[in-house]
Tab-separated table of C-alpha atoms in Angstrom:
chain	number	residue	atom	x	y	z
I	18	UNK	CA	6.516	30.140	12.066
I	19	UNK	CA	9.399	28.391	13.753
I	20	UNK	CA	10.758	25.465	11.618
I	21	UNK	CA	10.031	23.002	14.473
I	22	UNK	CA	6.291	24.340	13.958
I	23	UNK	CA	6.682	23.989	10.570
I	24	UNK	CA	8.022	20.864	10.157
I	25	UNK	CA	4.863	19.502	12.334
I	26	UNK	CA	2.530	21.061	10.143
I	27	UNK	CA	3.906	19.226	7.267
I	28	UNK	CA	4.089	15.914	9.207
I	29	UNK	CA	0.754	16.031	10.189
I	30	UNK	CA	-0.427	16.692	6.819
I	31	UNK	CA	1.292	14.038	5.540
I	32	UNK	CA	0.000	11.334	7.964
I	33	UNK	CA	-3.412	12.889	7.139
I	34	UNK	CA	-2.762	12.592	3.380
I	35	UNK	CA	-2.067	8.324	4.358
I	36	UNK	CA	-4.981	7.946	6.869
I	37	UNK	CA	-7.955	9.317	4.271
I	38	UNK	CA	-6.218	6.894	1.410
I	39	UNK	CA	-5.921	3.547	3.833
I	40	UNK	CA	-9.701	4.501	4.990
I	41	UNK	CA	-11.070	5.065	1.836
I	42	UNK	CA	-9.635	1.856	0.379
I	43	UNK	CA	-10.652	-0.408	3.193
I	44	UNK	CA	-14.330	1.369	3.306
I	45	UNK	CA	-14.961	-0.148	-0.434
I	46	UNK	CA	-14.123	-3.953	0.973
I	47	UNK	CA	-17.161	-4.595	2.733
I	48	UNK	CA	-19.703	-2.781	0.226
I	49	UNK	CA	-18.103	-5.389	-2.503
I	50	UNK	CA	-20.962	-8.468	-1.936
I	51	UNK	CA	-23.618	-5.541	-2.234
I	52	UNK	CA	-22.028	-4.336	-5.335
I	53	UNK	CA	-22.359	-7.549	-6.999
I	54	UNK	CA	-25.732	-7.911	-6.084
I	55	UNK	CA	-27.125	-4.915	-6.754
I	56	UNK	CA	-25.627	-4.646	-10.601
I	57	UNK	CA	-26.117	-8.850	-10.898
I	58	UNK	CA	-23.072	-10.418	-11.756
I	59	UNK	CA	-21.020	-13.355	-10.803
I	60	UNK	CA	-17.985	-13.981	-9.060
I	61	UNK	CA	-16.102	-14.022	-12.881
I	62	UNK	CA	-17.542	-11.140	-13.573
I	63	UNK	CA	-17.208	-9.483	-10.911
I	64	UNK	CA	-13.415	-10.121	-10.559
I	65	UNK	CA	-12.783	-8.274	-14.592
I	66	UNK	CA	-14.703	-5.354	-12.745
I	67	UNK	CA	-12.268	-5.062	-10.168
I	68	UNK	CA	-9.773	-5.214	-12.414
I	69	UNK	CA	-11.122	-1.577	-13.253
I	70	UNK	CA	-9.924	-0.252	-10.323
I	71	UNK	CA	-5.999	-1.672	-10.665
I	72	UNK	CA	-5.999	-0.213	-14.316
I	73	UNK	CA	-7.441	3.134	-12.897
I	74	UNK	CA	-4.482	3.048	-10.218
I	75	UNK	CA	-1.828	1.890	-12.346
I	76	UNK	CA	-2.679	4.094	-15.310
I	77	UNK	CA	-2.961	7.347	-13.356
I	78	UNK	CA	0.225	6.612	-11.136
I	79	UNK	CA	2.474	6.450	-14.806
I	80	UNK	CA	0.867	10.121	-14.595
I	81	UNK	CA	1.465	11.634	-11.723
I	82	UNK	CA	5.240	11.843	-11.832
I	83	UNK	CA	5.098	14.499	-14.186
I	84	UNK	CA	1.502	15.910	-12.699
I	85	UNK	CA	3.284	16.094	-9.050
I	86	UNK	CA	6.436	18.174	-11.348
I	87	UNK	CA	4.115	20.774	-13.420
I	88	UNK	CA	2.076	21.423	-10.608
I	89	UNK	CA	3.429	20.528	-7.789
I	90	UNK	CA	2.592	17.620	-5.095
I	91	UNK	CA	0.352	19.467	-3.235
I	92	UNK	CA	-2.886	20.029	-5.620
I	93	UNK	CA	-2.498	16.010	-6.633
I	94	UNK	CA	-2.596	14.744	-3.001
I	95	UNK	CA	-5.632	17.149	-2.762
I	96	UNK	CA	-7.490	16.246	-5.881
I	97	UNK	CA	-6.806	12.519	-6.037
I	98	UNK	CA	-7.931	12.423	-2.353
I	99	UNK	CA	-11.028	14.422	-3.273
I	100	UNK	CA	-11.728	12.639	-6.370
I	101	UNK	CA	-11.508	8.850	-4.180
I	102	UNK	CA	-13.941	10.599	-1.937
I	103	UNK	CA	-16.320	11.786	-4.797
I	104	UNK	CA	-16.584	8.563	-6.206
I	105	UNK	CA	-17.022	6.300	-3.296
I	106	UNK	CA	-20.798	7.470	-2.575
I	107	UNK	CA	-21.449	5.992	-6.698
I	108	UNK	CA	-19.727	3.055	-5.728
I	109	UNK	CA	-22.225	1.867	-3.520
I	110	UNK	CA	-24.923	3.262	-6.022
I	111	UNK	CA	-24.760	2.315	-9.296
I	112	UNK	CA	-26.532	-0.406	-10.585
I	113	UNK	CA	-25.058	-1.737	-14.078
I	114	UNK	CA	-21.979	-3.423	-14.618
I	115	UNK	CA	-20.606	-0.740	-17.061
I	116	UNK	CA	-21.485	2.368	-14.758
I	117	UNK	CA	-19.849	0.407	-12.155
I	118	UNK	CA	-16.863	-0.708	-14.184
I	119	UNK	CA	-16.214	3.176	-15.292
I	120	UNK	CA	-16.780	4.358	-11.249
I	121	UNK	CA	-13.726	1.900	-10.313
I	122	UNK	CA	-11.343	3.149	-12.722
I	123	UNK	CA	-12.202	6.916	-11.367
I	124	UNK	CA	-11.863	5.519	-7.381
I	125	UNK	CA	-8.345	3.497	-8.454
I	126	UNK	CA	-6.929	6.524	-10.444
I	127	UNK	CA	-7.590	8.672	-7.388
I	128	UNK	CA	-6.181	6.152	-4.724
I	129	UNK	CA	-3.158	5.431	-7.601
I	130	UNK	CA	-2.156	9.121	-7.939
I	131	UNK	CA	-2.590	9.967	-3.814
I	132	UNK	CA	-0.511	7.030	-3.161
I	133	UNK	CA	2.172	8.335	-5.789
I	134	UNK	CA	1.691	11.656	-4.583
I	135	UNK	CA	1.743	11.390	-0.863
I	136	UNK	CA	4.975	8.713	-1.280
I	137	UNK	CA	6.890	11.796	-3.174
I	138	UNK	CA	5.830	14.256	-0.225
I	139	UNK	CA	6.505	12.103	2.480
I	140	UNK	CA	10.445	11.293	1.132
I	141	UNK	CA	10.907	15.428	0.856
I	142	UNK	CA	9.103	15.711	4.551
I	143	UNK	CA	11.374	13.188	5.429
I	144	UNK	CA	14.535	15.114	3.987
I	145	UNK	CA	13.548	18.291	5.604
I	146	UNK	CA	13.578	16.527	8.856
I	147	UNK	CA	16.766	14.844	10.557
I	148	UNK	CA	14.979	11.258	11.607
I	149	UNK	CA	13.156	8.274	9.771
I	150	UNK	CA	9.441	9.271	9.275
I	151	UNK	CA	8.582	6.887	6.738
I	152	UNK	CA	7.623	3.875	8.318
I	153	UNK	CA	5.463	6.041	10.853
I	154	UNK	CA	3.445	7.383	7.638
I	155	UNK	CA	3.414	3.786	5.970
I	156	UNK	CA	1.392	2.836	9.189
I	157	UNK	CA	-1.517	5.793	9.317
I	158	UNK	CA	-2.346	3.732	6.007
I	159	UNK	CA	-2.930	1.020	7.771
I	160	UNK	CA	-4.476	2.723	10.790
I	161	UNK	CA	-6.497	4.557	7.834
I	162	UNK	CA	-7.462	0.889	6.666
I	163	UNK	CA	-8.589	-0.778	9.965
I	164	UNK	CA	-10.628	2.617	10.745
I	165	UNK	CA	-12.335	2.161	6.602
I	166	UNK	CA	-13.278	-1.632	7.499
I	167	UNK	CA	-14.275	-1.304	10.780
I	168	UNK	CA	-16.594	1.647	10.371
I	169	UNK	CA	-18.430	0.209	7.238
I	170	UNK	CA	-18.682	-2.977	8.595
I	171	UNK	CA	-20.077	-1.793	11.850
I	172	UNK	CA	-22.301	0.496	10.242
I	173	UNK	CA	-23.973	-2.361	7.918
I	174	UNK	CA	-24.211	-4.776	10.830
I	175	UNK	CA	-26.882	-2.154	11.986
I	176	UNK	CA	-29.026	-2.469	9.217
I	177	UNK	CA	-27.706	1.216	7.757
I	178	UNK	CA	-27.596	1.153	4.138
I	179	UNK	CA	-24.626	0.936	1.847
I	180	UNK	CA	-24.888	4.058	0.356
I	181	UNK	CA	-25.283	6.158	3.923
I	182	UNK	CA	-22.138	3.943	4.815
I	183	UNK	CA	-20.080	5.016	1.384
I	184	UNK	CA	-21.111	8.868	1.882
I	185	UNK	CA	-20.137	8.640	5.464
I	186	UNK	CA	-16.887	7.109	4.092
I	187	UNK	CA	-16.397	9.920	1.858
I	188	UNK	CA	-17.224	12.505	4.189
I	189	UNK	CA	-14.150	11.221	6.473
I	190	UNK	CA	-11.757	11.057	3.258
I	191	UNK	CA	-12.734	14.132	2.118
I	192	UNK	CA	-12.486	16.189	5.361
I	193	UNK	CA	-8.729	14.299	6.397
I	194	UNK	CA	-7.711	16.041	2.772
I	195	UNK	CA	-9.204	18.903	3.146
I	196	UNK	CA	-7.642	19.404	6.408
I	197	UNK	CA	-4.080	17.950	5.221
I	198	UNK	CA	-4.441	20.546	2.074
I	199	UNK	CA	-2.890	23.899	4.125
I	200	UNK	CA	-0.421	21.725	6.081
I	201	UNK	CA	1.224	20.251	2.713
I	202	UNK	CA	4.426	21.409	0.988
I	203	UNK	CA	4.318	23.512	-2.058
I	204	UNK	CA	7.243	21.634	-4.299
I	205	UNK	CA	7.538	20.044	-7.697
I	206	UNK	CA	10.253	18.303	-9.315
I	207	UNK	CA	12.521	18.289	-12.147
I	208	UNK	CA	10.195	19.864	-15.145
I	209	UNK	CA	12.650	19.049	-18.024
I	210	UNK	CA	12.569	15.475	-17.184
I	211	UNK	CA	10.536	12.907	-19.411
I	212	UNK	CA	6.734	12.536	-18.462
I	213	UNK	CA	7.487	8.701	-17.548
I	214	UNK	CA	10.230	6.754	-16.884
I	215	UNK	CA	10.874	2.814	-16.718
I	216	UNK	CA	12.748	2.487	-13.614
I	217	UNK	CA	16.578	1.191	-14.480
I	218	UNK	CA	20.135	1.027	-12.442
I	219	UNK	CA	19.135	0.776	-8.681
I	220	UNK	CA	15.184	1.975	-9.380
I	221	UNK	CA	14.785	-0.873	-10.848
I	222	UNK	CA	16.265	-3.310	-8.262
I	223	UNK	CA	14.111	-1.323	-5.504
I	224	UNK	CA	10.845	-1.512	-7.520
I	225	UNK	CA	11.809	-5.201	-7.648
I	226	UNK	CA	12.090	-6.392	-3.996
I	227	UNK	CA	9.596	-3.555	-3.701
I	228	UNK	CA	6.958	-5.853	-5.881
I	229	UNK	CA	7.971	-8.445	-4.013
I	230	UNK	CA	6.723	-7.464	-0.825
I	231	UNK	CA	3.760	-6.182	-1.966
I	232	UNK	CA	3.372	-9.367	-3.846
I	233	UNK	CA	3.456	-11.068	-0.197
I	234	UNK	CA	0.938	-8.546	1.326
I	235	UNK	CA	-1.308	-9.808	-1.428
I	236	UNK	CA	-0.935	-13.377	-0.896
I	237	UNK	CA	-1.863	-12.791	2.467
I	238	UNK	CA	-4.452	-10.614	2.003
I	239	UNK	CA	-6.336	-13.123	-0.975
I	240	UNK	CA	-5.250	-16.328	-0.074
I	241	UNK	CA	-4.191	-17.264	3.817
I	242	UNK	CA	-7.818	-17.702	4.518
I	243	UNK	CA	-8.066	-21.000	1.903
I	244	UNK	CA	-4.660	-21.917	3.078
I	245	UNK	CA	-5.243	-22.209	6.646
I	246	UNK	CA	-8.894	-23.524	6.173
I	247	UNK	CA	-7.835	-25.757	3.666
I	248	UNK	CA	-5.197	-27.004	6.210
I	249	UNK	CA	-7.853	-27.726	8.797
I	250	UNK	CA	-6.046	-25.128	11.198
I	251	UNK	CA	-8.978	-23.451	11.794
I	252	UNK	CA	-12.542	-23.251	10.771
I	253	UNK	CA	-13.721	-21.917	7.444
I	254	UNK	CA	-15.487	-19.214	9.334
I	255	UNK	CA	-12.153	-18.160	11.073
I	256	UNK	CA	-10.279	-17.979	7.976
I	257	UNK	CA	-10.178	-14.117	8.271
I	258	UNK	CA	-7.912	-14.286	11.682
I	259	UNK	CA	-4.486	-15.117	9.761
I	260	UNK	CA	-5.124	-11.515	7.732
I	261	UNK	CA	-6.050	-9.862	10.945
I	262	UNK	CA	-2.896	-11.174	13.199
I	263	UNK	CA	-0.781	-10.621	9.932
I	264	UNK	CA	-2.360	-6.408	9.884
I	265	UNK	CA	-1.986	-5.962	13.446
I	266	UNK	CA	1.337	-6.906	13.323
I	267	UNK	CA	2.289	-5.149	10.419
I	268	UNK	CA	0.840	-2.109	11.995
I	269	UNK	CA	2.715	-2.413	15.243
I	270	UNK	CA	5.889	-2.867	13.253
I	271	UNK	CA	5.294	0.526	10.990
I	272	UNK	CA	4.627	2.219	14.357
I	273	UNK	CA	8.001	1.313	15.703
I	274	UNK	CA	10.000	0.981	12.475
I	275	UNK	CA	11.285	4.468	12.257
I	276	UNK	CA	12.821	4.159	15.936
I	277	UNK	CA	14.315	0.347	14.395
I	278	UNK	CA	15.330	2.414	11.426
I	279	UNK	CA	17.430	4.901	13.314
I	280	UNK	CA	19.118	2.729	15.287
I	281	UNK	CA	19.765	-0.350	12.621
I	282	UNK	CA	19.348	1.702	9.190
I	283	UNK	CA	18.257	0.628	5.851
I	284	UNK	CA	20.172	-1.586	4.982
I	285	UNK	CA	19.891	-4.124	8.887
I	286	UNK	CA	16.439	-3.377	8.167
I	287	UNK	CA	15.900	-5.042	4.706
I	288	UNK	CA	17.926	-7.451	5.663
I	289	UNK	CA	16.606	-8.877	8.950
I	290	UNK	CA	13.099	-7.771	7.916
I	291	UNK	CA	13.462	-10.243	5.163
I	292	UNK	CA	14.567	-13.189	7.104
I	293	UNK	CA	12.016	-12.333	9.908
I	294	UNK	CA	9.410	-12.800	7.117
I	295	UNK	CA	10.488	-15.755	5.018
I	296	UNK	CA	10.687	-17.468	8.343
I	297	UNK	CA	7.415	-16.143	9.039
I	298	UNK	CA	6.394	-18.129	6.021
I	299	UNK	CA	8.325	-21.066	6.726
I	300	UNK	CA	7.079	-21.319	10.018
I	301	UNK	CA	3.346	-20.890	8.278
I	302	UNK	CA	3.822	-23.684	6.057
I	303	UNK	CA	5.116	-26.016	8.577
I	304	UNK	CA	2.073	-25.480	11.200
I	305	UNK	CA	0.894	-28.138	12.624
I	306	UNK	CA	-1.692	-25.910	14.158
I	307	UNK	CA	-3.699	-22.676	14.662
I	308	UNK	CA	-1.307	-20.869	17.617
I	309	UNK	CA	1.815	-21.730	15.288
I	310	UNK	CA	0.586	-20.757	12.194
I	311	UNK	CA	-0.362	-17.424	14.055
I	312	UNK	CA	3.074	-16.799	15.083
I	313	UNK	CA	3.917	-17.412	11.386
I	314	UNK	CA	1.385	-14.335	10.197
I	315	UNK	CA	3.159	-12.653	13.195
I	316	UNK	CA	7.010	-12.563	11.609
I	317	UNK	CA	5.514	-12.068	8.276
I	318	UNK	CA	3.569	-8.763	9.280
I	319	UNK	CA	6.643	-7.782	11.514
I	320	UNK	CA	9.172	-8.918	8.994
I	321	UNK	CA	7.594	-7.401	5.935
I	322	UNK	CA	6.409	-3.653	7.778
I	323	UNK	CA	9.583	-1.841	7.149
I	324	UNK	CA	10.757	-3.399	3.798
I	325	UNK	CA	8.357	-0.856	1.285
I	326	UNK	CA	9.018	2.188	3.567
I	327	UNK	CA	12.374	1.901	3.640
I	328	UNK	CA	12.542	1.357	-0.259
I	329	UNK	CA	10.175	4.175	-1.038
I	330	UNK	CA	12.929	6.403	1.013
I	331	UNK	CA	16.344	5.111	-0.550
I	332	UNK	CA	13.874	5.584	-4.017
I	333	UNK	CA	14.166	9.293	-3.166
I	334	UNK	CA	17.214	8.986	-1.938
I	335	UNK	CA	18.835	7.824	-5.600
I	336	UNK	CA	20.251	9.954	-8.232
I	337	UNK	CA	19.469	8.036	-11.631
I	338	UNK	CA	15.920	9.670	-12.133
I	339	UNK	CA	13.961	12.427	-10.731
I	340	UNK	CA	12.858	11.439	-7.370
I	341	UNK	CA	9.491	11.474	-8.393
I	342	UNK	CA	9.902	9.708	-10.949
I	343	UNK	CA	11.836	6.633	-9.293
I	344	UNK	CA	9.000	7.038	-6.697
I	345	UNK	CA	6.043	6.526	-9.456
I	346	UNK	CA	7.756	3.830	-11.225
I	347	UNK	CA	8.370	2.056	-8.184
I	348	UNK	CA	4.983	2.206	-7.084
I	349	UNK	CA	3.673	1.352	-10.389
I	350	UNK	CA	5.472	-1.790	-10.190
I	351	UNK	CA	4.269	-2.666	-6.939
I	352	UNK	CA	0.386	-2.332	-8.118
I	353	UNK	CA	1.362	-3.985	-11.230
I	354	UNK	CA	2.629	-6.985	-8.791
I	355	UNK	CA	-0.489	-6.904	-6.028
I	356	UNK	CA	-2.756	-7.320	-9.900
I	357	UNK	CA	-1.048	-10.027	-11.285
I	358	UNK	CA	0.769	-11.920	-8.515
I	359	UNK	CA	-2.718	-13.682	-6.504
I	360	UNK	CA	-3.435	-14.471	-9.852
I	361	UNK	CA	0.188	-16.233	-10.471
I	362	UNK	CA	-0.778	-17.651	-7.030
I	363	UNK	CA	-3.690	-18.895	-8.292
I	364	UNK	CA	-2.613	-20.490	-11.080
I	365	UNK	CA	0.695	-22.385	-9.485
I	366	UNK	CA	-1.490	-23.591	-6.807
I	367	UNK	CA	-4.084	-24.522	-9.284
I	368	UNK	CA	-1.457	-26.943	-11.166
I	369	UNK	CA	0.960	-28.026	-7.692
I	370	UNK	CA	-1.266	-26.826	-4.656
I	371	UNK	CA	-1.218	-23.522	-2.768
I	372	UNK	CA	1.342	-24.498	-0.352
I	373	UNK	CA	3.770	-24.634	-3.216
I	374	UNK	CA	2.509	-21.328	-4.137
I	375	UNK	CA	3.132	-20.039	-1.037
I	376	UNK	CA	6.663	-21.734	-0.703
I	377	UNK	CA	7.105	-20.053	-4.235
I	378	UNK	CA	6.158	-16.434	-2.544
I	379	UNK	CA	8.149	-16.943	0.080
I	380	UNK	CA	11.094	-17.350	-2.075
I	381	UNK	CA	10.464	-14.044	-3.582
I	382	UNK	CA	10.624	-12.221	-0.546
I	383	UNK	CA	14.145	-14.203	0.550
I	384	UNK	CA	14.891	-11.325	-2.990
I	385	UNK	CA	14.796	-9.039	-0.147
I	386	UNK	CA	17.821	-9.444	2.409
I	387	UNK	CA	19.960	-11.413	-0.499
I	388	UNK	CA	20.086	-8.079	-1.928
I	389	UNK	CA	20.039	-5.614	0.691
I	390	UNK	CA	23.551	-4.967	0.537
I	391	UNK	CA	23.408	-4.164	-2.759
I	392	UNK	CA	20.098	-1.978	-3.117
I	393	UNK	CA	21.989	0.249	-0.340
I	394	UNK	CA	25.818	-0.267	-0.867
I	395	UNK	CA	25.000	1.728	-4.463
I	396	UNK	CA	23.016	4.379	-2.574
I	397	UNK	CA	26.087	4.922	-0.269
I	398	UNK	CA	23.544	3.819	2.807
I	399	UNK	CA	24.239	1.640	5.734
């Protein structure tokens, strides 16, 4: 097989690998209200149970560093994927908070140690090749996640049961890694490294802006909808649009950001990426009405699509820790950030309004272009 060949093999299993984790995420968000009723527990308790499934992700992604270098990325991406898919179908079945509880630390360790996983494969597919690749995989995820929501939804607005819609779910996770399994590289990292590391030196600045976006995505994602109703700007059953502009966008942007990347490289890319999105925010805050405040989810989505791509690659690209490593500790600080930082939301807005929250968000992200030139000027990159 001609390299060409193979290097489309491998790129196809990777986007594959990113699809069946964005749709089998998104397929669990509309089977959540039918979860809660069907094991009969309030919104409190509900939110500690969901909680199971960011301690799931988070501790299996401190593992899978050191999986992904004693066996190799390949049988992870596989068993993670197959293990989110295996679970999904009990999701949408079990009926007691503790049963439930115990399924969403199994579906978040499998969706933590693919998205580990399939990060460290995509920076060596990317190596192998001689163009950006990452943003393009970054945005099957989020192809992956409109496909997961739109199906499920669809399928319960015809009166189909959850649990037909959850094994359909899995059926489409499972076959996308079943089919990605041949096409994915057989490599491993360094073996005499530690099993975990704390990122430090430049891993650490990247896992910080890194949070920091993903801290944004998950303001966005939990709390535009009370900020733009609350504002009047649209009505409360409209709230959902701001997410949906903001995804669409951020989509688009993935889709084009490795040509951008090419032809501005990482470091223009951080850098006007982050001003395109704390404008975005600005502009947001400032609306006077529902078309401007849409142009603000716009930038954001556009601003903020490139930023975690590009960091997962100059992650790989570093020389302080084992690439897979850097890669797991990065990405364990980003979940650790999407956990607690709508919660920090919460609470600032609950003491000086969410508008301040947001205004305090936004400042997190301006993180991102101040240090840019840093983040790549010690990676050598332009």
């Amino acid at each position: 097989m001609t390299k060409p060949q193979t290097q489309g093999r491998t790129r196809l299993g990777t986007r594959l690998a990113f699809l069946a984790a964005g749709f089998g995420l998104a397929s669990w968000a509309p089977l959540v209200p039918f979860a809660r009723d069907r094991v009969g527990v309030d919104e409190g308790a509900l939110g500690l149970l969901l909680l199971c499934l960011g301690v799931g992700s988070v501790t299996a992604m401190t593992l899978t560093g050191m999986l992904s270098a004693r066996w190799g990325v390949r049988p992870v991406i596989v068993l993670s994927g197959l293990l989110m898919a295996a679970t999904l179908p009990f999701l949408a079945s079990v009926d007691t908070p503790a049963l439930l509880g115990v399924t969403l630390f199994l579906f978040g360790a499998g969706l933590g140690s693919l998205d580990v996983a399939m990060n460290i494969h995509a920076v060596e597919v990317e190596k192998a090749g001689d163009a950006p690749l990452m943003s393009g995989f970054h945005a099957l995820f989020s192809i992956g996640g409109f496909g997961g929501a739109a199906v499920v939804t669809g399928l319960l607005s015809l009166g189909v049961s959850a649990i037909f819609c959850a094994a359909a779910s899995a059926v489409v996770v499972g076959l996308a890694i079943l089919a990605a399994w041949p096409r994915l590289l057989r490599i491993r990292g360094a073996q005499d490294g530690p099993l975990f590391a704390i990122p430090r030196g430049v891993v650490l600045l990247l896992a910080v802006l890194a949070a920091a976006a993903f801290l944004a995505e998950g303001a966005i994602l939990d709390w535009s909808a009370v900020l733009i109703t609350d504002a009047a700007l649209v009505p409360v059953a409209q709230g959902g649009l701001g997410y949906i502009v903001f995804s669409i966008a951020m989509t688009v942007g993935r889709l084009l950001g490795d040509g951008v990347t090419a032809r501005m490289g990482d470091r223009r890319v951080l850098f006007w990426g982050g001003i395109v999105a704390v404008w975005g925010f600005v502009l947001l805050l400032l609306a006077p009405n529902a078309a401007i405040a849409s142009g603000g989810f716009v930038l954001i989505g556009l601003g903020a699509s490139n930023i975690v791509p590009v960091l997962f690659r100059l992650a790989g690209a570093q020389t302080i820790m084992p690439s897979g490593l850097a890669i797991a500790a990065v990405t364990t600080t980003d979940y650790a950030g999407v956990l607690v930082g709508p919660a920090g939301v919460g609470a600032i807005a609950h003491v000086l309004g969410l508008g301040a929250a947001f205004w305090v968000v936004a400042a997190l992200v301006a993180l991102v272009p101040f240090f840019a030139f840093r983040a790549t000027a010690l990676l050598g990159r332009a």
